[in-house]
C-alpha cells in the first residue's frame, strides 16, 4: 500500500455572508468532504460549477481554513501557518495550477523573473550558473525550447498554451509533493489540450507527485486519473477507481453527468436519464440528499437525512439510498 500523502476527514467550509439582511447566513461550499490521496496517485474531482471542487483545492492549499474537519499532509494535521517559514513549507509541499493562463502570470514580469522566484524563495538554487541551469531545465521539461529565448519574453508574447506551460513549469519549480490542478486545460484551444495533458502525465511520472485534478469533463478525468470523485452541491456523491465510477456509475447525478458527457466510453450505449429542477442554493441547501430536488428516483426518505457513503466494493462508494 502506498503512503498516504493527503487526507481530508469530514472537511466543511462555510463562507459567512455579509450585510444585515444576510446576518447568520453562509454559503455551504463544502460539507463533510473526505478522501485520501496516495503518493504518486492522481484523483480527479469532477462536478459542475458551484459543486465545491475549487473550494476543496483552496482549503488544501491553505488559501482558506476549513470551518470544521481536518486536513492531514503526510499524516500530520495541517494547521494555520504561524510563521512565514511554516507558510512557505506548506506552499512548497502543495502547489496549484490555476485555470486561467492569462490572469495567473504577472504581465509586467519576464518569464525569467516569474520562474526564478520559486527557486530563490524556497532555497532551491543560488543566483548564477546553478539558477540558470535550473531555469533552462524547468522550461525544457514543459516543452518550451530554446529556453533562453523564452526566458527573455513577457507573458503577452506567448500563446495561451505556452503561458499554461510556464504556469506548470513554475508549479514544478517548487518541487511540490502534491499538485492541485484546477481545470488546467479548460481555457486552452481543444487542439493543444492533449499536448498539455500528456506533458502533465510525463511530469507526474518523472517527479512522483500526486495530482488532485479538478475538472467538469469526465473524459478528461478518465484520461488523467486512476481514481475519480464526483461532487455535487458541496458533497462527494460517488468516489472510486475511475473505470468503476464511469462504467458502473451508480449515483443518479453521476449517471446524469455520464449521459450528458460527449464520450466517456467509446461505443457505449447512452443511458436516458431525466432530471428536472434547479441546482440548489448553497446558502440554504436542501435537507437530506442534496440531489433530491432534481433526482428522478427521489423518495420521502431522501429528504429526511443525508445518506451515508455506501460501499459497493473495491473502493467504490456512493451516497444514495438506492444502494
Ligand atoms: Fe436520488 Fe434519493 Fe439517491 Fe438522492 S438518495 S440520489 S434523491 S435516490
Short mmCIF file of C-alpha atoms and ligand atoms in Angstrom, two decimals:
data_model
loop_
_atom_site.label_atom_id
_atom_site.label_comp_id
_atom_site.label_asym_id
_atom_site.label_seq_id
_atom_site.Cartn_x
_atom_site.Cartn_y
_atom_site.Cartn_z
CA UNK A 1 0.00 0.00 0.00
CA UNK A 2 1.42 3.41 -0.97
CA UNK A 3 1.97 6.10 1.59
CA UNK A 4 -1.00 8.44 2.09
CA UNK A 5 0.24 11.93 1.40
CA UNK A 6 -3.03 13.84 1.75
CA UNK A 7 -6.18 13.04 3.65
CA UNK A 8 -9.35 15.03 4.28
CA UNK A 9 -11.57 13.91 7.15
CA UNK A 10 -15.04 15.43 7.41
CA UNK A 11 -13.90 18.78 6.00
CA UNK A 12 -16.53 21.51 5.66
CA UNK A 13 -16.15 25.11 4.59
CA UNK A 14 -18.76 27.82 5.03
CA UNK A 15 -18.37 31.40 3.85
CA UNK A 16 -20.42 33.80 6.02
CA UNK A 17 -22.49 36.30 4.06
CA UNK A 18 -22.07 39.98 4.76
CA UNK A 19 -24.82 42.52 5.25
CA UNK A 20 -27.68 42.99 7.69
CA UNK A 21 -30.21 41.06 5.58
CA UNK A 22 -27.85 38.07 5.45
CA UNK A 23 -26.99 38.01 9.15
CA UNK A 24 -26.26 34.43 10.29
CA UNK A 25 -26.34 33.02 6.77
CA UNK A 26 -23.43 31.38 5.00
CA UNK A 27 -22.56 29.61 1.76
CA UNK A 28 -22.12 25.88 2.44
CA UNK A 29 -19.34 25.45 -0.11
CA UNK A 30 -18.06 22.06 1.18
CA UNK A 31 -19.77 19.65 3.53
CA UNK A 32 -18.23 16.59 5.18
CA UNK A 33 -15.72 16.02 2.38
CA UNK A 34 -13.36 13.10 2.94
CA UNK A 35 -10.85 11.28 0.75
CA UNK A 36 -7.23 10.19 0.77
CA UNK A 37 -4.54 10.58 -1.87
CA UNK A 38 -1.51 8.29 -2.05
CA UNK A 39 1.98 9.37 -3.10
CA UNK A 40 2.17 9.37 -6.90
CA UNK A 41 -1.59 8.87 -7.27
CA UNK A 42 -3.95 11.01 -9.36
CA UNK A 43 -7.51 11.68 -8.20
CA UNK A 44 -9.98 13.61 -10.33
CA UNK A 45 -12.53 15.84 -8.62
CA UNK A 46 -15.40 16.19 -11.05
CA UNK A 47 -18.52 18.34 -10.84
CA UNK A 48 -20.36 21.31 -12.27
CA UNK A 49 -19.72 24.95 -11.31
CA UNK A 50 -20.51 25.54 -7.64
CA UNK A 51 -20.06 21.91 -6.66
CA UNK A 52 -17.22 22.75 -4.25
CA UNK A 53 -14.27 21.48 -6.30
CA UNK A 54 -12.25 24.69 -6.27
CA UNK A 55 -13.07 25.37 -2.60
CA UNK A 56 -11.74 21.90 -1.81
CA UNK A 57 -8.47 22.73 -3.59
CA UNK A 58 -8.20 26.11 -1.87
CA UNK A 59 -8.59 24.68 1.65
CA UNK A 60 -5.97 22.02 0.86
CA UNK A 61 -3.62 24.75 -0.40
CA UNK A 62 -4.23 26.72 2.81
CA UNK A 63 -5.85 29.67 0.99
CA UNK A 64 -8.89 29.18 3.28
CA UNK A 65 -9.12 27.46 6.64
CA UNK A 66 -11.77 24.73 6.94
CA UNK A 67 -14.78 25.55 9.12
CA UNK A 68 -14.63 22.02 10.53
CA UNK A 69 -12.82 18.75 9.89
CA UNK A 70 -9.12 18.06 9.47
CA UNK A 71 -6.67 18.02 6.58
CA UNK A 72 -3.64 15.75 7.02
CA UNK A 73 -0.50 16.39 5.00
CA UNK A 74 1.94 13.50 5.19
CA UNK A 75 -0.06 12.13 8.15
CA UNK A 76 0.23 15.38 10.15
CA UNK A 77 -2.78 17.65 10.75
CA UNK A 78 -2.33 20.86 8.74
CA UNK A 79 -2.81 23.90 10.95
CA UNK A 80 -2.88 27.58 10.01
CA UNK A 81 0.75 28.67 9.44
CA UNK A 82 2.13 30.58 12.45
CA UNK A 83 5.19 31.97 10.71
CA UNK A 84 6.47 32.80 7.23
CA UNK A 85 8.60 29.66 7.34
CA UNK A 86 5.54 27.48 8.02
CA UNK A 87 3.60 29.22 5.27
CA UNK A 88 6.46 28.65 2.78
CA UNK A 89 6.80 25.00 3.79
CA UNK A 90 3.09 24.41 3.06
CA UNK A 91 3.32 26.25 -0.26
CA UNK A 92 6.33 24.21 -1.28
CA UNK A 93 4.60 20.94 -0.47
CA UNK A 94 1.25 21.84 -2.09
CA UNK A 95 1.23 23.82 -5.32
CA UNK A 96 -1.68 24.89 -7.52
CA UNK A 97 -2.02 25.18 -11.27
CA UNK A 98 -4.70 27.76 -11.97
CA UNK A 99 -7.28 27.60 -14.71
CA UNK A 100 -6.55 30.97 -16.29
CA UNK A 101 -3.21 31.05 -18.12
CA UNK A 102 -3.77 34.74 -18.90
CA UNK A 103 -4.53 36.05 -15.39
CA UNK A 104 -2.12 33.92 -13.40
CA UNK A 105 1.13 35.39 -14.79
CA UNK A 106 2.15 38.94 -13.89
CA UNK A 107 2.15 40.78 -17.25
CA UNK A 108 4.93 43.17 -16.14
CA UNK A 109 7.42 40.39 -15.34
CA UNK A 110 9.56 38.44 -17.78
CA UNK A 111 9.31 34.66 -17.78
CA UNK A 112 12.74 34.66 -16.12
CA UNK A 113 11.58 36.70 -13.15
CA UNK A 114 8.35 34.66 -12.89
CA UNK A 115 10.29 31.40 -12.78
CA UNK A 116 13.24 32.35 -10.63
CA UNK A 117 11.05 33.23 -7.63
CA UNK A 118 10.16 29.67 -6.57
CA UNK A 119 13.81 28.60 -6.81
CA UNK A 120 15.02 31.56 -4.74
CA UNK A 121 12.14 31.71 -2.22
CA UNK A 122 12.36 28.03 -1.38
CA UNK A 123 16.18 27.99 -1.40
CA UNK A 124 16.38 25.51 -4.28
CA UNK A 125 19.08 27.37 -6.25
CA UNK A 126 21.52 30.23 -5.84
CA UNK A 127 21.79 33.06 -8.35
CA UNK A 128 24.38 32.30 -11.00
CA UNK A 129 25.08 29.22 -13.10
CA UNK A 130 23.05 26.92 -10.81
CA UNK A 131 19.91 29.05 -11.21
CA UNK A 132 20.47 29.36 -14.97
CA UNK A 133 20.73 25.58 -15.33
CA UNK A 134 17.55 25.07 -13.31
CA UNK A 135 15.62 27.75 -15.22
CA UNK A 136 16.52 26.20 -18.55
CA UNK A 137 15.73 22.65 -17.40
CA UNK A 138 12.47 23.86 -15.96
CA UNK A 139 11.32 25.34 -19.30
CA UNK A 140 12.61 22.45 -21.39
CA UNK A 141 10.69 19.89 -19.32
CA UNK A 142 7.44 21.68 -20.28
CA UNK A 143 8.41 21.73 -23.95
CA UNK A 144 9.48 25.40 -24.22
CA UNK A 145 12.75 25.33 -26.09
CA UNK A 146 15.16 27.05 -26.67
CA UNK A 147 14.72 28.07 -23.02
CA UNK A 148 16.98 31.14 -23.26
CA UNK A 149 14.63 32.59 -25.87
CA UNK A 150 11.51 32.11 -23.69
CA UNK A 151 13.19 33.45 -20.53
CA UNK A 152 13.53 36.88 -22.20
CA UNK A 153 9.87 37.14 -23.14
CA UNK A 154 6.86 38.67 -21.35
CA UNK A 155 3.60 36.70 -20.91
CA UNK A 156 1.82 38.69 -23.65
CA UNK A 157 4.41 37.42 -26.13
CA UNK A 158 3.26 33.81 -25.57
CA UNK A 159 0.22 31.87 -26.77
CA UNK A 160 -2.33 30.58 -24.24
CA UNK A 161 -0.83 27.09 -24.37
CA UNK A 162 2.70 28.43 -23.84
CA UNK A 163 1.53 30.53 -20.87
CA UNK A 164 -0.05 27.49 -19.27
CA UNK A 165 3.21 25.60 -19.81
CA UNK A 166 5.01 28.43 -17.96
CA UNK A 167 2.44 28.14 -15.14
CA UNK A 168 3.11 24.42 -14.93
CA UNK A 169 6.88 25.00 -15.00
CA UNK A 170 6.50 27.45 -12.09
CA UNK A 171 4.45 24.90 -10.16
CA UNK A 172 7.07 22.18 -10.58
CA UNK A 173 9.96 24.57 -9.89
CA UNK A 174 8.97 24.46 -6.20
CA UNK A 175 9.44 20.66 -6.21
CA UNK A 176 5.98 20.00 -4.71
CA UNK A 177 4.65 16.68 -3.45
CA UNK A 178 1.01 17.48 -4.25
CA UNK A 179 -0.22 19.41 -7.28
CA UNK A 180 -3.76 20.79 -7.26
CA UNK A 181 -4.62 21.31 -10.92
CA UNK A 182 -7.77 23.43 -11.21
CA UNK A 183 -9.20 22.92 -14.71
CA UNK A 184 -5.69 23.41 -16.18
CA UNK A 185 -6.75 22.92 -19.81
CA UNK A 186 -10.30 24.25 -19.88
CA UNK A 187 -9.29 27.68 -21.23
CA UNK A 188 -6.98 26.27 -23.91
CA UNK A 189 -7.84 25.55 -27.52
CA UNK A 190 -9.02 21.97 -27.97
CA UNK A 191 -6.12 21.28 -30.34
CA UNK A 192 -3.47 21.93 -27.68
CA UNK A 193 -5.22 20.43 -24.63
CA UNK A 194 -3.98 16.92 -25.28
CA UNK A 195 -0.35 18.07 -25.52
CA UNK A 196 -0.60 19.81 -22.14
CA UNK A 197 -2.33 16.81 -20.54
CA UNK A 198 0.33 14.42 -21.84
CA UNK A 199 3.06 16.72 -20.58
CA UNK A 200 1.41 16.75 -17.12
CA UNK A 201 1.30 12.95 -17.11
CA UNK A 202 5.02 12.79 -18.05
CA UNK A 203 5.89 15.24 -15.27
CA UNK A 204 3.89 13.22 -12.76
CA UNK A 205 5.81 10.09 -13.69
CA UNK A 206 9.18 11.82 -13.66
CA UNK A 207 8.63 13.64 -10.36
CA UNK A 208 6.45 11.13 -8.50
CA UNK A 209 3.98 13.84 -7.46
CA UNK A 210 0.31 13.31 -6.60
CA UNK A 211 -2.38 15.12 -8.56
CA UNK A 212 -5.75 16.37 -7.46
CA UNK A 213 -7.14 17.10 -10.92
CA UNK A 214 -10.21 19.31 -10.91
CA UNK A 215 -12.43 19.21 -13.96
CA UNK A 216 -16.02 19.17 -15.18
CA UNK A 217 -15.06 16.82 -18.01
CA UNK A 218 -15.47 13.08 -17.37
CA UNK A 219 -13.44 12.08 -20.42
CA UNK A 220 -10.50 14.27 -19.34
CA UNK A 221 -10.73 12.89 -15.79
CA UNK A 222 -10.62 9.37 -17.16
CA UNK A 223 -7.55 10.14 -19.26
CA UNK A 224 -5.63 11.75 -16.41
CA UNK A 225 -6.60 9.90 -13.25
CA UNK A 226 -6.80 6.43 -11.75
CA UNK A 227 -9.48 7.44 -9.22
CA UNK A 228 -12.42 9.76 -9.51
CA UNK A 229 -14.68 11.60 -7.04
CA UNK A 230 -17.86 13.34 -8.18
CA UNK A 231 -19.05 16.36 -6.16
CA UNK A 232 -22.49 17.92 -6.18
CA UNK A 233 -23.57 20.96 -4.12
CA UNK A 234 -20.54 20.71 -1.83
CA UNK A 235 -20.63 16.96 -1.13
CA UNK A 236 -18.96 13.89 -2.61
CA UNK A 237 -21.67 11.74 -4.21
CA UNK A 238 -19.54 8.93 -5.62
CA UNK A 239 -15.87 8.02 -5.42
CA UNK A 240 -13.79 5.08 -6.59
CA UNK A 241 -11.49 3.74 -9.28
CA UNK A 242 -12.10 5.75 -12.47
CA UNK A 243 -13.16 2.78 -14.60
CA UNK A 244 -15.64 1.60 -11.93
CA UNK A 245 -17.19 5.04 -11.45
CA UNK A 246 -17.58 5.59 -15.19
CA UNK A 247 -18.59 2.11 -16.36
CA UNK A 248 -20.75 1.36 -13.28
CA UNK A 249 -21.91 4.89 -12.48
CA UNK A 250 -24.39 4.41 -9.63
CA UNK A 251 -25.48 7.74 -8.18
CA UNK A 252 -28.30 9.24 -10.28
CA UNK A 253 -26.34 12.51 -10.58
CA UNK A 254 -23.24 10.67 -11.83
CA UNK A 255 -25.40 8.75 -14.31
CA UNK A 256 -26.84 12.07 -15.49
CA UNK A 257 -23.33 13.51 -15.83
CA UNK A 258 -22.23 10.45 -17.79
CA UNK A 259 -25.27 10.61 -20.09
CA UNK A 260 -24.52 14.28 -20.80
CA UNK A 261 -20.81 13.71 -21.38
CA UNK A 262 -19.67 13.72 -25.04
CA UNK A 263 -17.91 10.32 -24.98
CA UNK A 264 -16.92 8.96 -21.59
CA UNK A 265 -16.90 5.44 -23.06
CA UNK A 266 -16.38 4.96 -26.77
CA UNK A 267 -19.17 2.88 -28.27
CA UNK A 268 -21.14 2.59 -25.02
CA UNK A 269 -24.93 2.92 -25.10
CA UNK A 270 -26.04 6.23 -23.64
CA UNK A 271 -28.47 5.97 -20.72
CA UNK A 272 -31.62 8.07 -20.97
CA UNK A 273 -31.98 9.66 -17.55
CA UNK A 274 -34.04 12.75 -16.96
CA UNK A 275 -33.71 15.46 -14.38
CA UNK A 276 -35.83 18.49 -13.58
CA UNK A 277 -35.49 21.28 -11.06
CA UNK A 278 -32.76 23.78 -10.41
CA UNK A 279 -29.33 23.35 -8.86
CA UNK A 280 -29.96 24.04 -5.14
CA UNK A 281 -28.81 27.19 -3.38
CA UNK A 282 -25.73 26.63 -1.25
CA UNK A 283 -26.94 29.34 1.15
CA UNK A 284 -29.90 27.23 2.15
CA UNK A 285 -29.14 23.73 0.82
CA UNK A 286 -31.97 21.18 0.80
CA UNK A 287 -32.25 18.83 3.77
CA UNK A 288 -31.25 15.22 3.22
CA UNK A 289 -29.74 14.27 -0.11
CA UNK A 290 -28.62 17.44 -1.89
CA UNK A 291 -29.75 15.98 -5.20
CA UNK A 292 -33.30 15.15 -4.16
CA UNK A 293 -34.75 18.31 -5.73
CA UNK A 294 -33.62 17.05 -9.16
CA UNK A 295 -33.49 13.29 -8.76
CA UNK A 296 -35.94 11.21 -10.83
CA UNK A 297 -35.77 8.41 -8.19
CA UNK A 298 -36.28 10.57 -5.08
CA UNK A 299 -38.50 9.15 -2.35
CA UNK A 300 -39.60 10.51 1.01
CA UNK A 301 -36.60 9.17 2.95
CA UNK A 302 -34.24 11.06 0.63
CA UNK A 303 -35.14 14.40 2.18
CA UNK A 304 -35.11 13.11 5.78
CA UNK A 305 -31.36 12.83 6.32
CA UNK A 306 -28.10 12.98 4.37
CA UNK A 307 -27.35 9.47 3.05
CA UNK A 308 -24.06 7.99 4.18
CA UNK A 309 -21.48 6.84 1.64
CA UNK A 310 -22.24 3.16 0.97
CA UNK A 311 -19.54 0.70 -0.01
CA UNK A 312 -20.08 -1.03 -3.38
CA UNK A 313 -16.79 -2.91 -3.05
CA UNK A 314 -13.32 -2.35 -4.48
CA UNK A 315 -13.09 1.13 -3.01
CA UNK A 316 -16.21 2.29 -4.91
CA UNK A 317 -18.53 4.32 -2.63
CA UNK A 318 -21.85 6.00 -3.40
CA UNK A 319 -24.00 8.40 -1.36
CA UNK A 320 -27.51 7.23 -2.26
CA UNK A 321 -30.30 5.29 -0.51
CA UNK A 322 -30.84 3.13 -3.62
CA UNK A 323 -27.76 1.07 -2.67
FE1 LIG B 1 -31.92 10.29 -5.57
FE2 LIG B 1 -32.59 9.65 -3.09
FE3 LIG B 1 -30.37 8.64 -4.16
FE4 LIG B 1 -30.51 11.22 -3.52
S1 LIG B 1 -30.59 9.49 -2.11
S2 LIG B 1 -29.70 10.39 -5.39
S3 LIG B 1 -32.64 11.68 -4.01
S4 LIG B 1 -32.48 8.27 -4.83
#
